[in-house]
XYZ file of C-alpha atoms in Angstrom:
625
model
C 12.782 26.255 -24.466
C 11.963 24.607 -21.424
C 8.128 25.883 -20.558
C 7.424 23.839 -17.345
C 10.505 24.951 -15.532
C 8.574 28.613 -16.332
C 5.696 27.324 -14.472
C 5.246 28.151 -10.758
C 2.029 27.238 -10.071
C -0.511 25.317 -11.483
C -2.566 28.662 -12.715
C -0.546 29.164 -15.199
C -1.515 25.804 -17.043
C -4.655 28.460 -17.750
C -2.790 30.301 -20.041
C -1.016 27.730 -22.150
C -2.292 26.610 -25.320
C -3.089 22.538 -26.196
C 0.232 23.299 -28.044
C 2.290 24.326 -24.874
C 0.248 21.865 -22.975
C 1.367 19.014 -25.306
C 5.643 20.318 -24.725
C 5.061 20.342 -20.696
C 3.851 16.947 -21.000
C 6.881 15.803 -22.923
C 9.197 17.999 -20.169
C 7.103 16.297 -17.276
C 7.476 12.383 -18.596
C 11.476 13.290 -19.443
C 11.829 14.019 -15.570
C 9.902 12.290 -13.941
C 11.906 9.201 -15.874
C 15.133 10.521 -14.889
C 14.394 11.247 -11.608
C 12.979 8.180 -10.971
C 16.005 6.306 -12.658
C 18.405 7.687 -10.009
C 15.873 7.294 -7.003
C 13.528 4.330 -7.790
C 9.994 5.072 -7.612
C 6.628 4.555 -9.547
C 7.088 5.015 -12.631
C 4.736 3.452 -15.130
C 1.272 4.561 -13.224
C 2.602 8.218 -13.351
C 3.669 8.379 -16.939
C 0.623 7.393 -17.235
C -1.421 10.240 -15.761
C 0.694 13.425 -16.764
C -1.963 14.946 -19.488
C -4.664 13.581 -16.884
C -3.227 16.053 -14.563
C -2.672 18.656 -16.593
C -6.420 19.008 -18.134
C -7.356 18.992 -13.919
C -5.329 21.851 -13.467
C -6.024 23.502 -16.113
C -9.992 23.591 -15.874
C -10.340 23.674 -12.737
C -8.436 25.361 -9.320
C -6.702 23.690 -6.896
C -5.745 23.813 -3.969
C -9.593 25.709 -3.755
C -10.817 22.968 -5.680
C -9.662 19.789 -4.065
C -7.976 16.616 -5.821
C -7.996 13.736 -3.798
C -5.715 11.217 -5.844
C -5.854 7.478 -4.517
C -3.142 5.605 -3.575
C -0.976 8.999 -4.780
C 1.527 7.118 -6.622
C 0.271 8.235 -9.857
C 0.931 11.967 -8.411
C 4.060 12.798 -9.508
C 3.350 15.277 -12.158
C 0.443 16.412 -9.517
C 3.873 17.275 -7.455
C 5.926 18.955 -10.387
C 3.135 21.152 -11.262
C 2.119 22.269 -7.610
C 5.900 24.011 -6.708
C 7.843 21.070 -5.947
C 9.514 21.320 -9.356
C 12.927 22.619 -8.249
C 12.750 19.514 -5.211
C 11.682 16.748 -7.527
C 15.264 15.571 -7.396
C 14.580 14.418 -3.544
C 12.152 12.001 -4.320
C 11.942 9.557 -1.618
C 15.207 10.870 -0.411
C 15.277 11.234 3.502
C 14.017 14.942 4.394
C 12.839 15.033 0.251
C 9.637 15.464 -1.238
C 7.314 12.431 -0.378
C 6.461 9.618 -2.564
C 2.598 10.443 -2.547
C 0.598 12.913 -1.571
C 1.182 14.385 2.086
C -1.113 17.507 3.537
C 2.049 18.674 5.511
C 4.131 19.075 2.537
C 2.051 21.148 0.458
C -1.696 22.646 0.727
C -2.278 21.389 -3.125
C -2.175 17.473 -1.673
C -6.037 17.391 0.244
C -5.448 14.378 1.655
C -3.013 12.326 2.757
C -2.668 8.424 0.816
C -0.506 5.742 0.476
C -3.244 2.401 0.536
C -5.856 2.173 -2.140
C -9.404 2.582 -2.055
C -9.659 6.035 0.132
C -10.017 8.862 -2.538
C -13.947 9.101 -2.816
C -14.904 8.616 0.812
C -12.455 11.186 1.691
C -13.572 13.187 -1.201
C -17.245 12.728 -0.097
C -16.708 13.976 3.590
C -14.315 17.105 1.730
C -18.054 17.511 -0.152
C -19.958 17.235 2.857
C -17.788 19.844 4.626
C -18.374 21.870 1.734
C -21.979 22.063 1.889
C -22.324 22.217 5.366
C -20.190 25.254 5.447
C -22.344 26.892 2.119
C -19.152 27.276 0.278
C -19.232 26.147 -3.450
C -15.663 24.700 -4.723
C -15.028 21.337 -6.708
C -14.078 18.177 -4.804
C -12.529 15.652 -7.195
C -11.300 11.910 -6.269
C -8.626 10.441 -9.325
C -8.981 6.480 -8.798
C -7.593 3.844 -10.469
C -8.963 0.712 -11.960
C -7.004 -1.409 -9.336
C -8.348 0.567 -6.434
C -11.754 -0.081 -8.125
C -11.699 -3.482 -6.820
C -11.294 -3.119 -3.051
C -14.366 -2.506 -1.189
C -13.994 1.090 0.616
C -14.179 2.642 -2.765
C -17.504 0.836 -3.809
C -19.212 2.056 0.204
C -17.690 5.433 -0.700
C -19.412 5.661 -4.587
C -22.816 3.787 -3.194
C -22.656 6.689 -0.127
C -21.668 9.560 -2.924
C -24.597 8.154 -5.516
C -27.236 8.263 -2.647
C -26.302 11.588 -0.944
C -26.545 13.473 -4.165
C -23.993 15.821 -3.379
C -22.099 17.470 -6.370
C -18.736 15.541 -6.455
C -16.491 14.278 -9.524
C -14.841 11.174 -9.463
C -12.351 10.356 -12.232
C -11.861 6.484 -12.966
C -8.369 5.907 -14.224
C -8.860 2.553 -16.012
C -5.145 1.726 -17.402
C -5.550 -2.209 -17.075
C -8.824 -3.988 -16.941
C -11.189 -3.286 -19.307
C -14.776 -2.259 -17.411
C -15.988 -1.626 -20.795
C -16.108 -2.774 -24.786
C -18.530 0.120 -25.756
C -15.456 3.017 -26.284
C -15.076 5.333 -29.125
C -16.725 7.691 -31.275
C -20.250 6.798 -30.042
C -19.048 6.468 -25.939
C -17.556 10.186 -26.554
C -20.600 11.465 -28.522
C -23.137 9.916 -25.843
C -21.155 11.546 -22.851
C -20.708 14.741 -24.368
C -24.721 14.874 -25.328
C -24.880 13.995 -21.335
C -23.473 16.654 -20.154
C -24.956 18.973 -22.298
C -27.688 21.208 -20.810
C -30.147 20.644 -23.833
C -30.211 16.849 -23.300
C -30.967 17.586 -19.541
C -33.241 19.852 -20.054
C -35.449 17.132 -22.848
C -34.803 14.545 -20.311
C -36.929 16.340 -17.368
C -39.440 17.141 -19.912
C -40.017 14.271 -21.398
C -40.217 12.888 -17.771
C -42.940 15.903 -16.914
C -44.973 15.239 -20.152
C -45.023 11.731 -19.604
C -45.721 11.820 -15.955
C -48.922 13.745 -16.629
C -50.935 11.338 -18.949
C -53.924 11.042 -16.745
C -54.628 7.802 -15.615
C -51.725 6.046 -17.306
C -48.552 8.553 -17.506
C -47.072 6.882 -13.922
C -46.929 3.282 -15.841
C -46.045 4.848 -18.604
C -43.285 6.225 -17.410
C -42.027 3.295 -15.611
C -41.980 1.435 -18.793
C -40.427 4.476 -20.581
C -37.709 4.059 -17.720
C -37.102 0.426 -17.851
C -36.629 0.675 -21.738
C -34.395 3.450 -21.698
C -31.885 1.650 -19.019
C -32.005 -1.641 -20.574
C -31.161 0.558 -24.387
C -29.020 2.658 -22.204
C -27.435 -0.204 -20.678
C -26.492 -2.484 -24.155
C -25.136 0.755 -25.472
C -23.238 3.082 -23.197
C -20.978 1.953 -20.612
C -21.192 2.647 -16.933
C -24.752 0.887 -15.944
C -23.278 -0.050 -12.903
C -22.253 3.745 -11.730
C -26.070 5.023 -12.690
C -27.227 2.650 -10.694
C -24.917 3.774 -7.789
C -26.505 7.493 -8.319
C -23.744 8.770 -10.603
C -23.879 10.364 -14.374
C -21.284 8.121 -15.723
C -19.048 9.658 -18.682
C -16.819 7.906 -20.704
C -14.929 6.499 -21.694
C -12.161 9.042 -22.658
C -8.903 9.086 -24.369
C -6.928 9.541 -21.521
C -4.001 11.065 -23.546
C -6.128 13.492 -25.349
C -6.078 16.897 -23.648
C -8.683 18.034 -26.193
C -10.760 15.995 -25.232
C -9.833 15.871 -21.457
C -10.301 19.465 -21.426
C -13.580 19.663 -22.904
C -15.497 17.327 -20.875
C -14.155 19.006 -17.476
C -14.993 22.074 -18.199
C -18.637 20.681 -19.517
C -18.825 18.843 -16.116
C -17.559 22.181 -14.182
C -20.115 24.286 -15.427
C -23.206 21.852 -16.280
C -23.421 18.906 -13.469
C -24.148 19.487 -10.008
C -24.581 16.140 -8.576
C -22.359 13.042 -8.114
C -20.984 12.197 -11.782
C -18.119 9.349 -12.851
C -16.041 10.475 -15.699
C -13.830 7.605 -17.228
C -10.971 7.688 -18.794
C -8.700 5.303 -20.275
C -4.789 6.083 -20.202
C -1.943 3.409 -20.699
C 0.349 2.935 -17.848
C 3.948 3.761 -18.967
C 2.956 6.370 -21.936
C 5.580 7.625 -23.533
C 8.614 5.549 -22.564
C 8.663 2.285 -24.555
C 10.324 0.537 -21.324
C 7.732 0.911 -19.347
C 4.676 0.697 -21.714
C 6.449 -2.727 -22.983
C 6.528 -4.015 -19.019
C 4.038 -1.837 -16.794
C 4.034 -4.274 -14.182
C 7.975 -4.282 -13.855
C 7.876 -0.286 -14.031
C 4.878 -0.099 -11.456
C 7.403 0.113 -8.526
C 10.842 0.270 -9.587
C 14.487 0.856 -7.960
C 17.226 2.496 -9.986
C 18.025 1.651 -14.140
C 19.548 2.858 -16.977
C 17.198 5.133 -18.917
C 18.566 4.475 -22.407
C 17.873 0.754 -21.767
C 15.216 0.346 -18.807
C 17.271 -2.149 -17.172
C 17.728 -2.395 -13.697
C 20.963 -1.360 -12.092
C 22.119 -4.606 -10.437
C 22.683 -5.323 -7.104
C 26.486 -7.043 -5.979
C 25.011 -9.288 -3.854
C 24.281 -12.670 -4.823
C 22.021 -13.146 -1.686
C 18.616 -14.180 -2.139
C 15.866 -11.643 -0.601
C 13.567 -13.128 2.261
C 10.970 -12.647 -0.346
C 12.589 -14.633 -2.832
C 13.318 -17.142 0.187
C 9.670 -17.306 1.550
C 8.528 -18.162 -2.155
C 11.041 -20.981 -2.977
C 10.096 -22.170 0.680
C 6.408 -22.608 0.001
C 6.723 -24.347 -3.595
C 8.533 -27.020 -1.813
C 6.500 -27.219 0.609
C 2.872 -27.443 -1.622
C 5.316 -30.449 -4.106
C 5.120 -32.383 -0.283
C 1.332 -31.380 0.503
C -1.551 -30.706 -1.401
C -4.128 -28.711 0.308
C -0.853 -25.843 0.493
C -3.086 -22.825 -1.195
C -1.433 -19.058 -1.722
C -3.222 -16.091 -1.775
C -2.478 -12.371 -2.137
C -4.307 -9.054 -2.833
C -2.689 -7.558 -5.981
C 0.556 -8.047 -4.937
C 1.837 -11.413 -6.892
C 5.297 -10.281 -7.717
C 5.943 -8.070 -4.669
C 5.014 -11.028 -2.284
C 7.091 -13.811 -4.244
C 3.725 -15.353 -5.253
C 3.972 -15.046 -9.073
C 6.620 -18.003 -8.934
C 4.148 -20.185 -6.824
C 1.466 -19.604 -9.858
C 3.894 -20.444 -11.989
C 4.196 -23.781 -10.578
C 1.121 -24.540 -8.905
C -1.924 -22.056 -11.075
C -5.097 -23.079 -9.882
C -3.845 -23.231 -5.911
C -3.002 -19.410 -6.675
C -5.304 -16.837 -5.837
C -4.972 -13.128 -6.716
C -8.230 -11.495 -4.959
C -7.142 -7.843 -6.141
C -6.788 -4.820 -3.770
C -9.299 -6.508 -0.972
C -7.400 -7.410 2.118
C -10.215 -8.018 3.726
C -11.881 -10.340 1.146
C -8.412 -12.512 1.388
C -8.537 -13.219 4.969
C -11.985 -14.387 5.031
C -11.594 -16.254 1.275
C -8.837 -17.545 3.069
C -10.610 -19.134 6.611
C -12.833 -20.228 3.875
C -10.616 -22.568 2.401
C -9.370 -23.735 5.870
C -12.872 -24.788 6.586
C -13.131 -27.544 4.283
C -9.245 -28.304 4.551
C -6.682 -26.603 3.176
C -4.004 -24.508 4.287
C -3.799 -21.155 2.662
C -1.030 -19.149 3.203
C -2.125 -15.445 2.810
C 0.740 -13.396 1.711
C 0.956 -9.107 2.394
C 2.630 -6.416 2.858
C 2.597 -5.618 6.614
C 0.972 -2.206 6.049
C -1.526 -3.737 4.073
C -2.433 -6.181 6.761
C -3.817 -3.599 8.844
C -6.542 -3.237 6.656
C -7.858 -6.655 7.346
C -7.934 -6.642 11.004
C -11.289 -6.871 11.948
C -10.973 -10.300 9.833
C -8.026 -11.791 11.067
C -9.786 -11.539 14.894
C -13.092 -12.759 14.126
C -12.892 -14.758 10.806
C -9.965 -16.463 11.752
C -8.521 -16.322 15.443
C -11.856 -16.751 16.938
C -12.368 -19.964 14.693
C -8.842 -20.915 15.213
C -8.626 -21.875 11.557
C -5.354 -22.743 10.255
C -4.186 -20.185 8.132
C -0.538 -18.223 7.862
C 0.214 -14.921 7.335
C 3.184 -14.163 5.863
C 3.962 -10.190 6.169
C 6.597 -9.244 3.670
C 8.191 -5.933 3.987
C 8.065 -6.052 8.153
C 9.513 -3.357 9.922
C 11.173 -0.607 8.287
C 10.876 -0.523 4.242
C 13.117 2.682 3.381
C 11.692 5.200 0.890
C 7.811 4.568 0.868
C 7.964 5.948 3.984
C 4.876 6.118 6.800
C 2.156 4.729 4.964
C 4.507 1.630 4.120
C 6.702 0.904 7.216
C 5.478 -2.348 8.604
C 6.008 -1.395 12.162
C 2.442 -2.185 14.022
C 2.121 -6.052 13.096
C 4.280 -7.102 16.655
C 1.627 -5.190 18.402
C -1.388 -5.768 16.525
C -0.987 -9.936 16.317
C 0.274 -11.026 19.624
C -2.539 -9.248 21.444
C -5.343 -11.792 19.341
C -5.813 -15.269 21.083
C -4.954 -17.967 19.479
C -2.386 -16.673 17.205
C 1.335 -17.817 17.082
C 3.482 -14.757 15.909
C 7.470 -15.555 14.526
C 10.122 -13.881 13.015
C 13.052 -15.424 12.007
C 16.710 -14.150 12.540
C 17.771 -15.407 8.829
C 16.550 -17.415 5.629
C 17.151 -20.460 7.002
C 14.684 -19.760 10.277
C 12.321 -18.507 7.779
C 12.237 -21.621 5.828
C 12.052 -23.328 8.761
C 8.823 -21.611 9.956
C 6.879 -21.797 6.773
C 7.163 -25.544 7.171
C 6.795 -25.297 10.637
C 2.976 -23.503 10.680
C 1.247 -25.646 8.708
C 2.094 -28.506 11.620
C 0.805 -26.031 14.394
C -2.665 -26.512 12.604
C -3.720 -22.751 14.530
C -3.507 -19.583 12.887
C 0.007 -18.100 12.711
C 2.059 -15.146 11.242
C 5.521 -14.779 10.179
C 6.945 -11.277 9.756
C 10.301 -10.892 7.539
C 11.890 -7.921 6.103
C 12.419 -5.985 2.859
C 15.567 -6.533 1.014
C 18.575 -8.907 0.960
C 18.692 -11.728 3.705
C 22.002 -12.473 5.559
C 23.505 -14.916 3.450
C 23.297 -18.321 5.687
C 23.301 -21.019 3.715
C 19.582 -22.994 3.350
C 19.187 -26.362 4.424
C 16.798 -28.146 2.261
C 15.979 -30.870 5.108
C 13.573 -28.517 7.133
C 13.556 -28.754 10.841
C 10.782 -28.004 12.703
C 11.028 -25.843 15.011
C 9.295 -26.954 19.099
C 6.214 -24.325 19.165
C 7.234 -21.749 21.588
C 11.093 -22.328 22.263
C 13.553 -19.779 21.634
C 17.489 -20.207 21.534
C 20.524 -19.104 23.282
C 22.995 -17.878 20.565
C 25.656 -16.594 23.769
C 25.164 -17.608 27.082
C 28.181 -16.275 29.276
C 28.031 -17.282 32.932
C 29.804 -13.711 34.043
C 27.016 -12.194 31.572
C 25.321 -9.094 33.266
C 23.054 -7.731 30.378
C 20.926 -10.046 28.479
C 20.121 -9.235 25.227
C 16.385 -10.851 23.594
C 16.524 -9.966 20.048
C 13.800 -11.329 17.503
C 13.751 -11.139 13.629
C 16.054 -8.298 12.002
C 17.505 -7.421 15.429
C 19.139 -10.350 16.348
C 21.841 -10.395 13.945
C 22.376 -6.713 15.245
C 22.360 -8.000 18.516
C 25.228 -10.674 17.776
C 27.249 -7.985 16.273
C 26.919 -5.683 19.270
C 27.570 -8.524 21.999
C 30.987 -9.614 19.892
C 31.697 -5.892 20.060
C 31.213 -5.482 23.275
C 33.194 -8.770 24.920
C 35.776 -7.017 23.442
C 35.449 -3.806 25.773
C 34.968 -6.581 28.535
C 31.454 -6.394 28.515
C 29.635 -10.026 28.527
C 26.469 -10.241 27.257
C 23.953 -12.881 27.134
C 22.269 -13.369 23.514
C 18.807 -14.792 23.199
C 17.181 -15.470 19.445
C 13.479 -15.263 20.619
C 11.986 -16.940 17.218
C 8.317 -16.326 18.786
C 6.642 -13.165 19.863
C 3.699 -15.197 20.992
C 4.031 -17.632 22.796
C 7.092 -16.532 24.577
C 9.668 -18.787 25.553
C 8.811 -18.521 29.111
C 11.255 -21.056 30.769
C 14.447 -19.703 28.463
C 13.556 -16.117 29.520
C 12.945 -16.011 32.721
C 16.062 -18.451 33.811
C 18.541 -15.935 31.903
C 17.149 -13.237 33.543
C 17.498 -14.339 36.643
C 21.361 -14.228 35.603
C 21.803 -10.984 34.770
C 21.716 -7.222 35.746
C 19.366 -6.213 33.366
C 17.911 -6.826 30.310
C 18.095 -5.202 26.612
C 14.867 -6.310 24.101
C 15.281 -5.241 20.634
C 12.701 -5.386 17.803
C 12.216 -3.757 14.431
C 8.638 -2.461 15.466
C 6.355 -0.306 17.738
C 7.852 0.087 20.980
C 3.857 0.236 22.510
C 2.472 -3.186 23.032
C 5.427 -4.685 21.165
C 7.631 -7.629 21.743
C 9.596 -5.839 24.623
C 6.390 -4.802 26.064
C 5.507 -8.994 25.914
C 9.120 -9.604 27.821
C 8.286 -6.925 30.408
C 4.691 -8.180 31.144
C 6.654 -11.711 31.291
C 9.058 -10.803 34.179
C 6.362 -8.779 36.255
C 3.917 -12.062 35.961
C 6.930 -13.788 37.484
C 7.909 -10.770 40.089
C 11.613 -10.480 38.238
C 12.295 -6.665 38.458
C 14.886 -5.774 36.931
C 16.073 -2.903 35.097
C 14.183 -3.586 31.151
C 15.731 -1.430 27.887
C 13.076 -1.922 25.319
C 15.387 -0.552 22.000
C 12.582 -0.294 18.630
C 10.308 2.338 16.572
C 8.878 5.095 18.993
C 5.240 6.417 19.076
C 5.775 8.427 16.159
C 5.512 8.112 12.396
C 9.281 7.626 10.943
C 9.694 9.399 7.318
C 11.172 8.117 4.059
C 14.745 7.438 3.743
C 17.172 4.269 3.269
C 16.714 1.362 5.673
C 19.850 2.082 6.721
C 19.551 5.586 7.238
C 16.183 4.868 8.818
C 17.651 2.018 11.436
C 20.044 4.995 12.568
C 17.535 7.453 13.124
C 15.336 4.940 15.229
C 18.706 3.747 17.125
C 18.520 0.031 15.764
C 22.062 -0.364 14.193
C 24.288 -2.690 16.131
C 26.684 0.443 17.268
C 23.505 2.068 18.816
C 23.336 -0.919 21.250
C 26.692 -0.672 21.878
C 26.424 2.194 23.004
C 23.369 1.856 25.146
C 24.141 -0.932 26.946
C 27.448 1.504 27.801
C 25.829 4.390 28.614
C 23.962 1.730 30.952
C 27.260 -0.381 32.579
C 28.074 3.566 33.349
């Protein structure tokens, strides 16, 4: 009998036994694997969390009581459980259920995530809300031990501790251990804790001791300073009491028994900010996945009997794969070549680079931030880190990049993986804002190559333009030119003609993703007697001034095409460019509109936003019309 598919809404967890509770769990892991098999997904972090999120909804109520889950991609039984059961096969699809939590899918997600580190200040301001409104409801932030480490989470818990409001935050520790002291004796200590007897001795023993004349205030200091350095040698969590939280923990993550009991002790016993830890193991309960959690973190499609990947038919390298070979050879031919990245070794290509070169490696954890500055560190005495991201998670160290680097015009690169459009992630993991957001900062040089061989060419290149530079390169497969191992570098600035047809009347200035689009389209259209010109831009900053401007004196008009934010993006740049120079001519600026695009395939996604080569076809003949 198939309980969960019985279950409509996460009430009726109240009504199961530990018994039923136990079968759901099993019925939540078996689709949540299969679904993620045929879709890709996160797997290992939400097997990981299912009996997590079934003691939450079972003591307490959401969407009243509000779970604010960080990151989200440990939500997926969160999902199943909240009415989404019967759409769980959409996953990720285009116009499917959502990857991680999204306020306009359902009122049962609080708050919308994707990046790490947001659950407890958003969870705080929920609890602030709260009070300010005199309404009494539970406001709970899930966060795991990953998110732990970047800094937003620790302003958020030093905020919560000090503002005394009542708020639970659940630490999901499935990797690192915070703690040795776990056990019979944690579990004893936390439960006496909570319990309204030991709270009640406490704040005597504080009164009585208090009112020694004369002596009860030292005495009481002393009392204090023994009981957190016992407290501290024997029960975990020092470092949350002395953020203002009662810590708890750790748990048995898997143990709904135990899960159970301690919520509903916290629910009905603690009114101020208190840290309840659990430990879970990422992958639970398929062998796959708990064998290799890092593989299953963030998976595309495999075979469920085996947990291998289904293969891809290309045999062309990824730009990832491309960028990493790139920068090993590069640090064999000079030393002071430095990586760093913030959690994301494999993702970025990095792990190879550690491989081969460990102590120039640098993992910094989820901390943009930290990265960008650790990085202008090493630049200061010499070296020349390369600081490797996921364009999305660039934007979190802006602030950085302008004042710790560009103002100092230190030499470091930025190499933004997954640029432009990344497919099923969706908004909070598009890469569409970096155009924009670097080629407004002075003093940085901002590239994109049209192929592997460019970007090889432009990792070498940046380290002998001694300024700070980025280089933005999309997800997935490259196009398959073959790689020239004797790097040229390229003239800072300078562009190149890939058509340049005297009887041209459209130019087309293409950078990165676009511009083998762009050749397509122009090869397409000769054929219909249209001649176009083709530039390869290779830099969004500094423009190729002199190549621009004499082909657009040429032509009729000109088409700019870019895989990001059409506002303050590269065809903005080419448009500010002619009007410096009084060219007016007619400008199509073809990229991502002012608007958030959703999950789906690239492909599918490239359609939608009019990027594919047909959709310049087209425009450019809706144009000539």
């Amino acid at each position: 009998m198939n309980i969960l598919e019985q279950i409509h809404s996460p009430a009726e967890l109240k009504y199961l036994s530990e018994t039923q509770l136990e079968i759901v769990a099993t019925q939540i892991r078996e689709l949540i694997v299969k679904t993620v098999a045929q879709n890709g997904g996160h797997l290992a972090p939400c097997l990981g969390t299912v009996e997590l999120t079934l003691a939450l909804h079972k003591v307490f109520s959401c969407p009243r009581d509000k779970f604010v889950w960080d990151v989200g991609h440990q939500a997926y039984a969160h999902k199943i459980l909240t009415g989404r059961l019967e759409k769980f096969s959409t996953l990720r699809q285009k116009d499917g259920i959502t990857g991680f939590p999204n306020r306009f899918e359902s009122e049962y997600d609080a708050f919308g995530v994707g990046h790490a580190s947001t659950s407890i200040s958003a969870a705080l301001g929920m609890a602030v809300a709260r009070d300010l409104d005199n309404e009494d409801y539970n406001v709970i932030a899930i966060i795991g031990d990953g998110a732990l480490t970047g800094g937003e989470a620790f302003e958020g818990l030093n905020n919560a501790g000090m503002s005394k409001r009542k708020l639970i935050v659940i630490l999901n520790d499935n990797e690192m251990s915070i703690s040795q002291n776990v056990g019979a004796l944690s579990e004893y200590l936390s439960l006496i804790r909570i319990d309204e007897k030991y709270k009640r001795a406490k704040k005597d023993i504080q009164r009585i001791l208090g009112n020694i004349p004369k002596i009860g205030g030292s005495v009481l200091k002393t009392a204090n300073y023994v009981k957190d350095g016992v407290k501290n040698a024997i029960v975990p969590g020092g470092i949350f009491e002395a953020l203002g939280f009662n810590y708890i923990g750790a748990l048995n993550g898997h143990s709904l028994t135990d899960l159970i009991n301690v919520f509903e002790k916290v629910k009905a016993n603690i009114d101020g900010p208190v840290l309840i830890h659990v430990q879970t193991k990422k992958g639970h309960g398929y062998l796959p996945a708990e064998n290799n959690p890092s593989k299953f973190h963030g998976i595309g499609k495999f075979d469920v009997l085996t947990g291998l990947p289904i293969a891809s038919n290309s045999i062309v390298p990824t730009y990832t794969a491309v960028f990493s070979r790139a920068l090993i050879d590069l640090a064999a031919k000079n030393k002071n070549i430095t990586a760093i990245t913030a959690a994301m070794p494999s993702g970025t290509g990095l792990q190879k680079f550690a491989d081969v070169y460990p102590k120039r490696f640098f993992d910094v954890g989820i901390a943009e931030e930290h990265a960008v500055t650790f990085a202008g560190g090493q630049a200061c005495i010499g070296k020349r880190p390369f600081v490797a991201l996921y364009s999305t998670f660039a934007q979190r160290a802006y602030d950085q990049v302008i004042h710790d680097i560009c103002l100092q015009k230190l030499p470091v690169v930025f190499c933004l993986d997954r640029a432009g459009l990344v497919g099923e992630d969706g908004p909070t993991h598009h890469g569409v804002f970096d155009i924009a957001y670097m080629r407004q900062i002075p003093n940085m040089v901002v590239m994109a190559p049209k192929d592997e061989n460019e970007l090889r060419q432009m990792v070498f290149s940046a380290v002998e333009y001694n300024c700070p530079c980025s280089i933005r390169y999309p997800r997935g497969n490259a196009c398959g030119v073959p790689i020239e191992e004797d790097v040229e570098i390229l003239p800072l600035g300078k562009g190149e003609i890939l058509q340049d047809k005297e009887n041209a009347t459209v130019a087309i200035i293409a950078v990165g993703s676009m511009v083998k689009e762009a050749m397509v389209a122009s090869e397409k259209l000769s054929l219909e007697n249209i001649n176009c010109s083709v530039i390869n831009a290779r830099f969004i900053k500094p423009l190729d001034e002199e190549l621009i401007l004499n082909i657009a004196k040429k032509v009729k008009y000109v088409v700019t095409i870019e895989e990001g934010i059409l506002a303050g993006g590269f065809g903005s740049a080419i448009l500010e460019l002619l009007n410096q120079n009084k060219i007016y001519k007619p400008v199509i600026r073809m990229g991502i509109p002012d608007e958030f695009i959703e999950q789906g395939t690239r492909n599918e996604l490239l359609k939608e936003c009019k990027l594919t080569s047909e959709d310049i076809i087209q425009t450019i003949k809706d144009f000539e019309e």
